[in-house]
GROMACS .gro file of C-alpha atoms in nm:
model
  106
    1UNK     CA    1  -0.269   0.405   0.610
    2UNK     CA    2  -0.423   0.183   0.871
    3UNK     CA    3  -0.774   0.294   0.782
    4UNK     CA    4  -0.748   0.141   0.433
    5UNK     CA    5  -0.702  -0.215   0.560
    6UNK     CA    6  -1.026  -0.392   0.486
    7UNK     CA    7  -0.933  -0.753   0.544
    8UNK     CA    8  -0.671  -0.851   0.797
    9UNK     CA    9  -0.578  -1.218   0.825
   10UNK     CA   10  -0.556  -1.352   1.178
   11UNK     CA   11  -0.205  -1.349   1.316
   12UNK     CA   12  -0.038  -1.672   1.415
   13UNK     CA   13   0.066  -1.754   1.768
   14UNK     CA   14   0.425  -1.666   1.831
   15UNK     CA   15   0.670  -1.874   2.027
   16UNK     CA   16   0.931  -1.670   2.205
   17UNK     CA   17   1.197  -1.869   2.383
   18UNK     CA   18   1.438  -1.660   2.584
   19UNK     CA   19   1.729  -1.851   2.732
   20UNK     CA   20   1.827  -1.757   3.085
   21UNK     CA   21   2.199  -1.712   3.050
   22UNK     CA   22   2.237  -1.561   2.705
   23UNK     CA   23   2.423  -1.238   2.653
   24UNK     CA   24   2.379  -1.112   2.295
   25UNK     CA   25   2.653  -0.848   2.331
   26UNK     CA   26   2.903  -1.107   2.445
   27UNK     CA   27   2.807  -1.342   2.161
   28UNK     CA   28   2.837  -1.066   1.902
   29UNK     CA   29   3.177  -0.963   2.040
   30UNK     CA   30   3.293  -1.325   2.022
   31UNK     CA   31   3.178  -1.354   1.660
   32UNK     CA   32   3.359  -1.030   1.571
   33UNK     CA   33   3.676  -1.153   1.739
   34UNK     CA   34   3.663  -1.480   1.545
   35UNK     CA   35   3.604  -1.293   1.219
   36UNK     CA   36   3.902  -1.068   1.280
   37UNK     CA   37   4.121  -1.369   1.358
   38UNK     CA   38   4.013  -1.544   1.038
   39UNK     CA   39   4.074  -1.230   0.832
   40UNK     CA   40   4.419  -1.199   0.984
   41UNK     CA   41   4.501  -1.553   0.870
   42UNK     CA   42   4.405  -1.458   0.514
   43UNK     CA   43   4.334  -1.699   0.233
   44UNK     CA   44   4.027  -1.816   0.047
   45UNK     CA   45   3.849  -1.948   0.356
   46UNK     CA   46   3.853  -1.609   0.525
   47UNK     CA   47   3.703  -1.447   0.216
   48UNK     CA   48   3.428  -1.710   0.206
   49UNK     CA   49   3.336  -1.656   0.570
   50UNK     CA   50   3.337  -1.278   0.528
   51UNK     CA   51   3.103  -1.294   0.229
   52UNK     CA   52   2.867  -1.550   0.384
   53UNK     CA   53   2.863  -1.351   0.708
   54UNK     CA   54   2.751  -1.045   0.519
   55UNK     CA   55   2.455  -1.233   0.376
   56UNK     CA   56   2.368  -1.376   0.715
   57UNK     CA   57   2.363  -1.032   0.872
   58UNK     CA   58   2.100  -0.920   0.622
   59UNK     CA   59   2.287  -0.732   0.354
   60UNK     CA   60   2.077  -0.873   0.073
   61UNK     CA   61   2.004  -1.227   0.184
   62UNK     CA   62   1.696  -1.385   0.333
   63UNK     CA   63   1.640  -1.102   0.579
   64UNK     CA   64   1.500  -0.863   0.319
   65UNK     CA   65   1.255  -1.111   0.162
   66UNK     CA   66   0.981  -1.106   0.427
   67UNK     CA   67   0.979  -0.730   0.456
   68UNK     CA   68   0.967  -0.681   0.081
   69UNK     CA   69   0.682  -0.928   0.029
   70UNK     CA   70   0.477  -0.764   0.303
   71UNK     CA   71   0.528  -0.423   0.147
   72UNK     CA   72   0.436  -0.555  -0.200
   73UNK     CA   73   0.111  -0.702  -0.065
   74UNK     CA   74   0.025  -0.376   0.108
   75UNK     CA   75   0.093  -0.167  -0.201
   76UNK     CA   76  -0.109  -0.403  -0.422
   77UNK     CA   77  -0.410  -0.386  -0.191
   78UNK     CA   78  -0.384  -0.007  -0.176
   79UNK     CA   79  -0.367   0.009  -0.555
   80UNK     CA   80  -0.679  -0.207  -0.591
   81UNK     CA   81  -0.874   0.007  -0.344
   82UNK     CA   82  -0.774   0.328  -0.523
   83UNK     CA   83  -0.871   0.182  -0.863
   84UNK     CA   84  -1.212   0.070  -0.736
   85UNK     CA   85  -1.276   0.415  -0.588
   86UNK     CA   86  -1.174   0.588  -0.911
   87UNK     CA   87  -1.395   0.361  -1.120
   88UNK     CA   88  -1.690   0.425  -0.889
   89UNK     CA   89  -1.635   0.801  -0.907
   90UNK     CA   90  -1.605   0.789  -1.286
   91UNK     CA   91  -1.928   0.591  -1.319
   92UNK     CA   92  -2.108   0.823  -1.078
   93UNK     CA   93  -1.978   1.130  -1.261
   94UNK     CA   94  -2.091   0.998  -1.598
   95UNK     CA   95  -2.432   0.893  -1.463
   96UNK     CA   96  -2.498   1.231  -1.295
   97UNK     CA   97  -2.341   1.484  -1.531
   98UNK     CA   98  -2.391   1.309  -1.865
   99UNK     CA   99  -2.724   1.124  -1.850
  100UNK     CA  100  -2.772   1.158  -2.227
  101UNK     CA  101  -2.440   0.986  -2.291
  102UNK     CA  102  -2.579   0.661  -2.154
  103UNK     CA  103  -2.876   0.674  -2.393
  104UNK     CA  104  -2.651   0.772  -2.684
  105UNK     CA  105  -2.417   0.477  -2.621
  106UNK     CA  106  -2.706   0.229  -2.600
   0.00000   0.00000   0.00000
């Protein structure tokens, strides 16, 4: 639906910092190992870390907010465009096919 975008705000400049010696797989494996160790210990603290970790990984926390708001904006703009087109077609149809209706209503 790229052809329906009428106004596109300018995008901001992005800053992408990539550290030299960072291995995401190693870091993720380390986090998993620590989580397993904490779960093995048991207790309330392990449950808290498990629940907060789930939110941090995007299972309903802040990760879904930006995507949802972008989709809501896109659907609202699409809805407005469709409504304007339908109103224009309705007016045009009434003006062309029912010219006496305009005089009768006035």
